[in-house]
Coordinates of C-alpha atoms and ligand atoms in Angstrom, one line a residue:
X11 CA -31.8 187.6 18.7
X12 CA -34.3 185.9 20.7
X13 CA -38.3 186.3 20.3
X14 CA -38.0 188.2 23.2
X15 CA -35.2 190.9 22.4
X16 CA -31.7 191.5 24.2
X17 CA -29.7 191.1 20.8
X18 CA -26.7 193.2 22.8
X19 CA -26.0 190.4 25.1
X20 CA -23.9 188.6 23.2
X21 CA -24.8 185.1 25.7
X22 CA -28.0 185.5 24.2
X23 CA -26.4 185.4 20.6
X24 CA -24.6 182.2 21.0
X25 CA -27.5 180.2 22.3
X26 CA -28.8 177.3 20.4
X27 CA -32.2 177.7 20.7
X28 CA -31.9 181.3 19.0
X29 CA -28.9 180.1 16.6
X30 CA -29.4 176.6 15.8
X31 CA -30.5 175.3 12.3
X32 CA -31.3 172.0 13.5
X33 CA -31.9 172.1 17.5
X34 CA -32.1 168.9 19.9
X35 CA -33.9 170.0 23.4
X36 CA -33.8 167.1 26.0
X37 CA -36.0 167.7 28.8
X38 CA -35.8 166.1 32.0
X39 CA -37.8 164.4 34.2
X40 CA -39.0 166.4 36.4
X41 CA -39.9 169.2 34.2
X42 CA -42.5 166.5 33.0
X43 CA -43.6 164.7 36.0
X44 CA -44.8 166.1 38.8
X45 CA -44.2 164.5 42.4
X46 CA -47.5 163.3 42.4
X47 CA -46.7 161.5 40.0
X48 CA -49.2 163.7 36.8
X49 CA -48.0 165.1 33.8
X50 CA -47.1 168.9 34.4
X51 CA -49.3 169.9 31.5
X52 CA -49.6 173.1 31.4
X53 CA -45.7 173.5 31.2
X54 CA -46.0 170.7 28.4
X55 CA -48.2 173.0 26.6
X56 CA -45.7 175.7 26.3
X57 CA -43.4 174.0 25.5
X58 CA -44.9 172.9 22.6
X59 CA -45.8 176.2 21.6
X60 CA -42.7 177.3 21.8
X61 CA -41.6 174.8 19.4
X62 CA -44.0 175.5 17.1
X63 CA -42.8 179.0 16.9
X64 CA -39.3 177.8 16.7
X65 CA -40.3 175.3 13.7
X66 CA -42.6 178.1 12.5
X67 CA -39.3 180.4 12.0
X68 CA -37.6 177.8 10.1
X69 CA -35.5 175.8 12.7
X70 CA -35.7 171.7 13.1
X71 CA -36.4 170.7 16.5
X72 CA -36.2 167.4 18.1
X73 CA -37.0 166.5 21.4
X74 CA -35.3 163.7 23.7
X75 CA -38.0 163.5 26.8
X76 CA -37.2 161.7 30.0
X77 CA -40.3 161.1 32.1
X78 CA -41.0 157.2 31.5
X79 CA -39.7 155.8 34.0
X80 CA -40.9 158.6 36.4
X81 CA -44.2 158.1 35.2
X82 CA -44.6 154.9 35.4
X83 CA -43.6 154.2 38.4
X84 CA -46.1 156.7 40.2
X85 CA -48.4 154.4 38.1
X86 CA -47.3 151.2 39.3
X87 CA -46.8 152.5 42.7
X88 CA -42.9 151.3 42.8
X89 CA -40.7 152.6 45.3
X90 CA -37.2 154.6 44.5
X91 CA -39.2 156.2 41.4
X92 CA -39.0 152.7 39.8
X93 CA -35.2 152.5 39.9
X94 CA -35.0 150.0 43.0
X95 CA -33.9 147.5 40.1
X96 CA -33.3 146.8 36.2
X97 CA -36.7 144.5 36.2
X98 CA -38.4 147.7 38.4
X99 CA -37.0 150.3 35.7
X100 CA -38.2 148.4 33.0
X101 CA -41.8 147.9 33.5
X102 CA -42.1 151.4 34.7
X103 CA -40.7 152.6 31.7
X104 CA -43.1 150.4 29.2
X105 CA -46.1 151.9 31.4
X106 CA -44.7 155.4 31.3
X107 CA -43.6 155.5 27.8
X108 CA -46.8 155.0 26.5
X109 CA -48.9 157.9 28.6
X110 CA -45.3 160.0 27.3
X111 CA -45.8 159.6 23.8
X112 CA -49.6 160.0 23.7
X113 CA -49.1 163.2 25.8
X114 CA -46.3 164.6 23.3
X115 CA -48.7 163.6 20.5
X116 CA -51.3 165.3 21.7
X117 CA -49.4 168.5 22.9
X118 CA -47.8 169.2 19.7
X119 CA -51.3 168.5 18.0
X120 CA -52.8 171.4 19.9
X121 CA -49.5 173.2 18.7
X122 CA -50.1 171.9 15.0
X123 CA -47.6 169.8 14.9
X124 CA -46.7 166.2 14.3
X125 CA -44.9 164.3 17.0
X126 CA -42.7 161.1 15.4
X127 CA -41.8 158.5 18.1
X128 CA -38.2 156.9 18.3
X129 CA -37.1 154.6 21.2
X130 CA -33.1 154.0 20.9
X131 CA -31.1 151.9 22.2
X132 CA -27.2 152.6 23.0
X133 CA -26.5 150.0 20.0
X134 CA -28.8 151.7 17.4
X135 CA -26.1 154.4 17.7
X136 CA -23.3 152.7 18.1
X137 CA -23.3 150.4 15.3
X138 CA -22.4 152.3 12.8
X139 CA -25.4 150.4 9.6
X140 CA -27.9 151.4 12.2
X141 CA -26.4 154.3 13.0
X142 CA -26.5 155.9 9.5
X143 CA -29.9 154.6 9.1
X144 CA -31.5 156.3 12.1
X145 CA -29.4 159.1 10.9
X146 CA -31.9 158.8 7.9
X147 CA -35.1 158.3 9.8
X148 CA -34.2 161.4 12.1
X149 CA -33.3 163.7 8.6
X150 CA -36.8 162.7 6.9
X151 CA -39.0 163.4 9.6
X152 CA -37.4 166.8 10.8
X153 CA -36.9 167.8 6.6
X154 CA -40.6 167.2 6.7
X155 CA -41.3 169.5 9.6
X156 CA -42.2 166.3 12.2
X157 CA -41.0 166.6 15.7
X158 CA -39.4 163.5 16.7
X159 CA -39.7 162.3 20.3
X160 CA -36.9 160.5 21.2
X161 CA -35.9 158.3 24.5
X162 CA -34.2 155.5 25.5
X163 CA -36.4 152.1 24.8
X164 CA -35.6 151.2 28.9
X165 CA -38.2 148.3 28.9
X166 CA -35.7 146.3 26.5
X167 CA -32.0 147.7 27.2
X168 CA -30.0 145.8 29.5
X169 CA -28.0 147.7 32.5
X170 CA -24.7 146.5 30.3
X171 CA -25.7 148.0 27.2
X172 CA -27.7 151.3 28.1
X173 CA -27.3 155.0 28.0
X174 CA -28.6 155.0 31.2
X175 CA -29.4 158.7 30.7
X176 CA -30.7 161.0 28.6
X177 CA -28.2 163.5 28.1
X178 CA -25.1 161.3 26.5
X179 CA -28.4 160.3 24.2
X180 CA -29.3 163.6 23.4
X181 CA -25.8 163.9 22.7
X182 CA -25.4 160.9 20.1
X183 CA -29.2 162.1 18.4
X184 CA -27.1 165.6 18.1
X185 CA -24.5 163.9 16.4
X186 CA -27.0 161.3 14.5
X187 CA -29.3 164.0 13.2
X188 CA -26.3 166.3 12.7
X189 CA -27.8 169.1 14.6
X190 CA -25.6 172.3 15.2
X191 CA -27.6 172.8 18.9
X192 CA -28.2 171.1 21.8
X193 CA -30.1 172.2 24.9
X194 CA -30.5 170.5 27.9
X195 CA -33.2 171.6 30.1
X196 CA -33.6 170.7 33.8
X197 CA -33.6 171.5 36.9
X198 CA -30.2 173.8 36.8
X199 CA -29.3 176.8 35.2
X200 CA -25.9 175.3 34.4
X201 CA -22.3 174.8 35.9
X202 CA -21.2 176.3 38.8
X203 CA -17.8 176.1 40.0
X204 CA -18.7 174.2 43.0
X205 CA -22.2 172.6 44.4
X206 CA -24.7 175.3 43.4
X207 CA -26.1 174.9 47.4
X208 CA -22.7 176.0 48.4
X209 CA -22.5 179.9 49.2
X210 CA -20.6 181.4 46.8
X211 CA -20.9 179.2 44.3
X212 CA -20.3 180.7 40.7
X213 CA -22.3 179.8 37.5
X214 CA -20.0 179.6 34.3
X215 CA -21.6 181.3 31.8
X216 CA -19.3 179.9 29.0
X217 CA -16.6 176.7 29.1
X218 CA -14.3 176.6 25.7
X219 CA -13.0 173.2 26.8
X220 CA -13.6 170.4 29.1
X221 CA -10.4 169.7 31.8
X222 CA -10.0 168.3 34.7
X223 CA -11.2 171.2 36.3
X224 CA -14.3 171.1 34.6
X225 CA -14.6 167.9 35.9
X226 CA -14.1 168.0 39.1
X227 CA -16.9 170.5 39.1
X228 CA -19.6 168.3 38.6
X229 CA -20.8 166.6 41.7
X230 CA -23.3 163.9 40.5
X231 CA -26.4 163.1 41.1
X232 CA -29.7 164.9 39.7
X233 CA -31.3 167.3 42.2
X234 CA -35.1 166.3 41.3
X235 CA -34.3 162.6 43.0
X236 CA -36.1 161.7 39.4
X237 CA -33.8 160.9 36.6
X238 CA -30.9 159.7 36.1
X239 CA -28.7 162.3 34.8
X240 CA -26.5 164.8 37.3
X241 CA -23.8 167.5 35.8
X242 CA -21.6 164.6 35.6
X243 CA -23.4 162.6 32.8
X244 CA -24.2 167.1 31.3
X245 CA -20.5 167.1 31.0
X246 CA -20.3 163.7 29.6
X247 CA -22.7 165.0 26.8
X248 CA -21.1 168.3 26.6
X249 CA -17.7 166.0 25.2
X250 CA -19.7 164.1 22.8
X251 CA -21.2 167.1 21.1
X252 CA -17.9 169.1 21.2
X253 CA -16.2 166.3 19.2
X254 CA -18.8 166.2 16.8
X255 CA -19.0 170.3 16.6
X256 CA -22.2 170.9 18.4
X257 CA -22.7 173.6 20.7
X258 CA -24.3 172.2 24.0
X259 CA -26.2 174.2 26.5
X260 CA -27.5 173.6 29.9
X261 CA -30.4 175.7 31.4
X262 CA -33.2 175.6 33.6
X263 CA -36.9 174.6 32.4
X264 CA -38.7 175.4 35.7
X265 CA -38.0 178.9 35.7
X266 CA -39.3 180.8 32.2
X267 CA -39.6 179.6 28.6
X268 CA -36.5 178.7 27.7
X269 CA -37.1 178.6 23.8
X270 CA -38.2 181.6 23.8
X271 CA -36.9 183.8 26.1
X272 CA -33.0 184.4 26.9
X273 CA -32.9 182.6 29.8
X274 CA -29.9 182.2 31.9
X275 CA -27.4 179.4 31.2
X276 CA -23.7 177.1 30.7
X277 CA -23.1 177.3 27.1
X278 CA -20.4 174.6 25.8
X279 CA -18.9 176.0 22.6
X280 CA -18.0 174.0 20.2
X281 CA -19.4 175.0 16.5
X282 CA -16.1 176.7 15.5
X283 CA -14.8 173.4 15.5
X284 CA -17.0 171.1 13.8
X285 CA -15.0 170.9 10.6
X286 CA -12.2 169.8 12.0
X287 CA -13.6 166.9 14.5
X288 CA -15.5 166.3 11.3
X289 CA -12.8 166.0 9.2
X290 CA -10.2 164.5 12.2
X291 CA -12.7 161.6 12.6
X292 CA -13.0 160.7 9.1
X293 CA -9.8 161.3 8.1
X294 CA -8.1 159.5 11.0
X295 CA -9.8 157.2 13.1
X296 CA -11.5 153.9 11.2
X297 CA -10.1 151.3 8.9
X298 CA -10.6 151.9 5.4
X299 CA -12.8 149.1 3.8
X300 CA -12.9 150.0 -0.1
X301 CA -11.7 151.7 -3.0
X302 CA -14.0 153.6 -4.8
X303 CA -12.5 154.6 -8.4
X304 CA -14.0 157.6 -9.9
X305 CA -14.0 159.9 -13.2
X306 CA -12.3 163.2 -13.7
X307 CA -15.9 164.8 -13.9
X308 CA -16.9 163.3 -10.5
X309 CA -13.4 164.0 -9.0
X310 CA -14.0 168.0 -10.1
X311 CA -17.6 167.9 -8.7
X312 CA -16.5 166.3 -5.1
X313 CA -14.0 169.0 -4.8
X314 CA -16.5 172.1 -5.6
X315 CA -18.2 170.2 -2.6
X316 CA -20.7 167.5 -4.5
X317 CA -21.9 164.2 -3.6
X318 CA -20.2 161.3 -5.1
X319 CA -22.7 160.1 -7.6
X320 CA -22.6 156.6 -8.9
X321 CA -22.6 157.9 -12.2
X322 CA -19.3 158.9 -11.8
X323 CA -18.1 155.7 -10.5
X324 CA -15.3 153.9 -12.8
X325 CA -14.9 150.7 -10.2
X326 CA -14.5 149.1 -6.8
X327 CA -12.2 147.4 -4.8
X328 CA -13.1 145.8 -0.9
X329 CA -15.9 143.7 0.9
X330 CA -17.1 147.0 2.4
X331 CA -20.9 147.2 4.4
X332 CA -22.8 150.2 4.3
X333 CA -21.3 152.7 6.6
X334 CA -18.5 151.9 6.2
X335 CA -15.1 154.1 5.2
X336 CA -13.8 154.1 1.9
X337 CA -11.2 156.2 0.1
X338 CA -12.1 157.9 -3.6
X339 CA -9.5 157.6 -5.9
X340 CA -9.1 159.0 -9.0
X341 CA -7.7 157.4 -12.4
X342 CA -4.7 158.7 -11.9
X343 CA -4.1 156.8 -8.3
X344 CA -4.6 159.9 -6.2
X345 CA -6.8 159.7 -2.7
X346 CA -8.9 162.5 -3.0
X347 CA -11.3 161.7 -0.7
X348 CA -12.6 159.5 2.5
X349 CA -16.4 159.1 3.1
X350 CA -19.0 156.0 4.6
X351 CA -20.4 154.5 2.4
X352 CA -24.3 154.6 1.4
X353 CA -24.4 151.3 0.3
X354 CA -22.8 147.9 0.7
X355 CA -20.2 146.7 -2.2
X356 CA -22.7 144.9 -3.9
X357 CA -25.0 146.6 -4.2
X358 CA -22.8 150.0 -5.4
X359 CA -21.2 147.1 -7.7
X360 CA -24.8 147.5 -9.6
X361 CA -25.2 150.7 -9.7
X362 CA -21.5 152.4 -11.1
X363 CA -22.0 154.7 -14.1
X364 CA -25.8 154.1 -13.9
X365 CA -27.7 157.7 -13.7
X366 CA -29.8 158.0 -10.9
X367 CA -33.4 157.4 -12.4
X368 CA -32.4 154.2 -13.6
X369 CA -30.8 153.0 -10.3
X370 CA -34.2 151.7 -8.6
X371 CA -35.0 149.1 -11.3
X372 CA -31.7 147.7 -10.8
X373 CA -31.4 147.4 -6.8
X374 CA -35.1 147.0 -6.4
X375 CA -35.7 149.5 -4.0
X376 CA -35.7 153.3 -3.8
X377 CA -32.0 154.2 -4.2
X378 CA -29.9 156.6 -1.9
X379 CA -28.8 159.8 -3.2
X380 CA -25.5 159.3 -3.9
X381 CA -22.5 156.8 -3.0
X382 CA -20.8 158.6 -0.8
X383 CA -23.1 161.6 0.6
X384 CA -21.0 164.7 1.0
X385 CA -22.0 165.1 4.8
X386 CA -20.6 161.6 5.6
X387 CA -17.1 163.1 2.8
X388 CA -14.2 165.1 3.3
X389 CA -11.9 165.8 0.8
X390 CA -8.1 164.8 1.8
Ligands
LIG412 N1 -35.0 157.2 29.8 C1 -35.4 157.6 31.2 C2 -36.9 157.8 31.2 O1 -37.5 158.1 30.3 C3 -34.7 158.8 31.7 C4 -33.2 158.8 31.8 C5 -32.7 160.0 32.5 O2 -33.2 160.3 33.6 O3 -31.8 160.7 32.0 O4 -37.4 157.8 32.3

C-alpha cells in the first residue's frame, strides 16, 4: 500500500518504491535542471522528503542523480548541454558535480538526513575486488541510514570505458547494493508500444520478459535533449536488474510525487526470479579459483543458511583473490557449496579455525564477517 492509499490496484502493490526493502531511485536530468540552466529546487525538496518518509518507514534508499553535466554546462556556457565532445563533457561534469552534491547534501539535511557521495566508474563495477568492495561501502552507509548519492565520475571516465548513462548504472548499484527495487524517474511514464507522440500509442503497464519486441519498442534518444539516457539504455537496465532479480520501474518525476503517491508507470518484474539468476550465476558462469575445506559443524550451519565462518575452516587449496569463486568442500570430498571469496588466500590461510575476535590481531586490520558471506553463497 502506498502513503497515499489504493491498496486494490494491484499495479500499485508491485511497485518498488511501496515494496522495496532496499530501493535505488535514479533521477534524470531534467527533473534536476531546469532549462535555464538552475536547480529545480523546490521539486528537489520533495523529493527529499519523500525519502525521508520512505527511510523513516524502514526502507534503504539510494539515489543515482544525473544533472552534472547539465549543470555545468549552463555554468560554463557550453553548447549541446556540454556534450559537443568527451573534453566538453568532462569539465561540465567536474563543475556540475560539485553544485550536485552540495545541493543533495543540503536537501536531505533539511529532510534530516545524511547524503554520502559516490562517483563510479564502469570499472569500479566491473572488476569484480572493487566490485565487492563498493558493494561494502554501499551496505554500511544505507545499514546506517545514509543516503548515498551516486553518479558516474564523467570528469575522469573515458568515452571507451563509461556507462555513458545513468540507468545501466543504476542498474549495476541495484545489483552492487543488492537492492530488491529500482525506480527510474524521468521524463516518461514508461513504455509504450510505439513512440509515445504517436496517436494511439499504448503504455505497458507490466513486461514479464524483454524480446525482440520489447526492443524494437524503444526508440532512443531522451526527450528532455538533456541526458543521455532514452528507453533504449531503460531497457538496457531493465536486463541487468532482471538477471540479478530486481524489479525495475520506469515513471515520470514531473508529474506528482512519485515516492509517495501511486503514480502511473512500466513495471519490469523480475523478483520472482532472483534466486535462480542468483544461484545460475554463481553456480554456472565463473572459473572456480579455490578449495575451501570445511568441518561437519560448518558444513550443517551453511546448509541451515549460515555464513561460512573461518572457524570452521579445515584447509585451502588455489591462488584465489578476494572475489573470487571458490567451492566448499566437505571432509568427505563432497562440493556443498560455491561462494566469492571475502578474502584473498593468504590472508584466509591466517585465519582458518581462528574464532572471530581473535582474527584482527592476526591480519592486522578489522576482519570481514565471514569467509564466504552467505549473500555472495549458494549451496549446490
Ligand atoms: N552522469 C551524467 C550527468 O551527471 C548523466 C548521464 C545520463 O544522462 O544518464 O550529467
Amino acid at each position: 500500500m502506498t502513503a497515499t492509499g489504493r491498496p486494490s490496484d494491484p499495479q500499485a502493490m508491485l511497485f518498488p518504491p511501496t515494496t522495496s526493502r532496499r530501493l535505488i531511485v535514479k533521477i534524470g536530468s531534467a527533473l534536476l535542471v531546469d532549462g535555464d540552466g538552475s536547480v529545480r529546487a523546490d521539486w528537489l525538496a520533495d523529493m527529499a522528503r519523500d525519502i525521508a518518509a520512505r527511510v523513516a518507514a524502514g526502507q534503504q534508499v539510494a539515489v543515482v542523480s544525473s544533472g552534472a553535466i547539465a549543470l555545468g554546462a549552463r555554468r560554463l556556457a557550453l553548447p549541446k548541454g556540454g556534450r559537443a565532445s568527451l573534453e566538453d563533457a568532462q569539465a561540465a561534469a567536474a563543475v556540475g558535480q560539485i553544485a550536485l552534491s552540495q545541493i543533495w547534501a543540503q536537501s536531505l539535511a533539511d529532510a534530516g538526513l545524511t547524503a554520502a557521495q559516490i562517483l563510479l566508474i564502469l570499472d569500479d563495477l566491473e572488476n569484480r575486488r572493487r566490485y565487492l568492495n563498493a558493494a561494502a561501502t554501499l551496505e554500511r552507509l544505507l545499514s546506517m541510514g545514509a543516503v548515498p548519492i551516486i553518479n558516474e565520475n564523467d570528469s575522469v571516465a573515458t568515452s571507451e570505458i563509461r556507462f555513458g548513462d545513468n540507468d545501466r548504472l543504476a542498474a549495476r548499484v541495484g545489483q552492487a547494493a543488492r537492492a530488491d527495487g529500482i525506480l527510474l524517474l524521468s521524463d516518461v511514464d514508461g513504455l509504450y508500444d510505439r513512440n509515445p507522440a504517436e496517436p494511439g500509442a499504448q503504455h505497458i503497464a507490466r513486461i514479464e520478459r524483454i524480446d525482440a519486441r520489447i526492443r524494437a519498442m524503444a526508440d532512443g534518444g531522451s526527450a528532455s535533449g538533456m541526458g543521455s539516457g532514452g528507453m533504449a539504455s531503460k531497457i538496457a537496465a531493465a536486463e541487468i536488474a532482471g538477471h540479478a532479480g530486481i524489479d525495475l520501474a520506469i515513471a515520470s518525476g514531473g508529474a506528482g510525487r512519485p515516492l509517495r503517491d501511486a503514480v502511473r508507470h512500466s513495471i519490469f518484474a523480475a523478483a520472482h526470479r532472483r534466486t535462480r539468476a542468483r544461484k545460475n550465476w554463481l553456480a554456472g558462469r565463473l572459473v572456480v579459483r579455490g578449495h575451501i575445506y570445511v568441518d561437519a559443524g560448518a558444513a550443517r550451519a551453511l546448509v541451515k543458511g549460515s555464513s561460512l565462518l573461518a572457524v570452521g575452516v579445515t584447509g585451502l587449496e588455489g591462488r584465489f583473490q578476494r572475489g573470487d569463486v571458490v567451492d566448499v568442500i566437505t571432509a568427505d570430498k563432497q562440493i556443498i557449496a560455491r561462494g566469492l571469496a571475502e578474502y584473498d588466500a593468504g590472508d584466509a590461510l591466517r585465519i582458518i579455525g581462528i574464532a572471530s575476535e581473535a582474527q584482527g590481531a592476526i591480519l592486522g586490520y578489522a576482519p570481514r564477517s565471514a569467509i564466504i558471506h552467505r549473500d555472495h553463497l549458494v549451496l549446490l
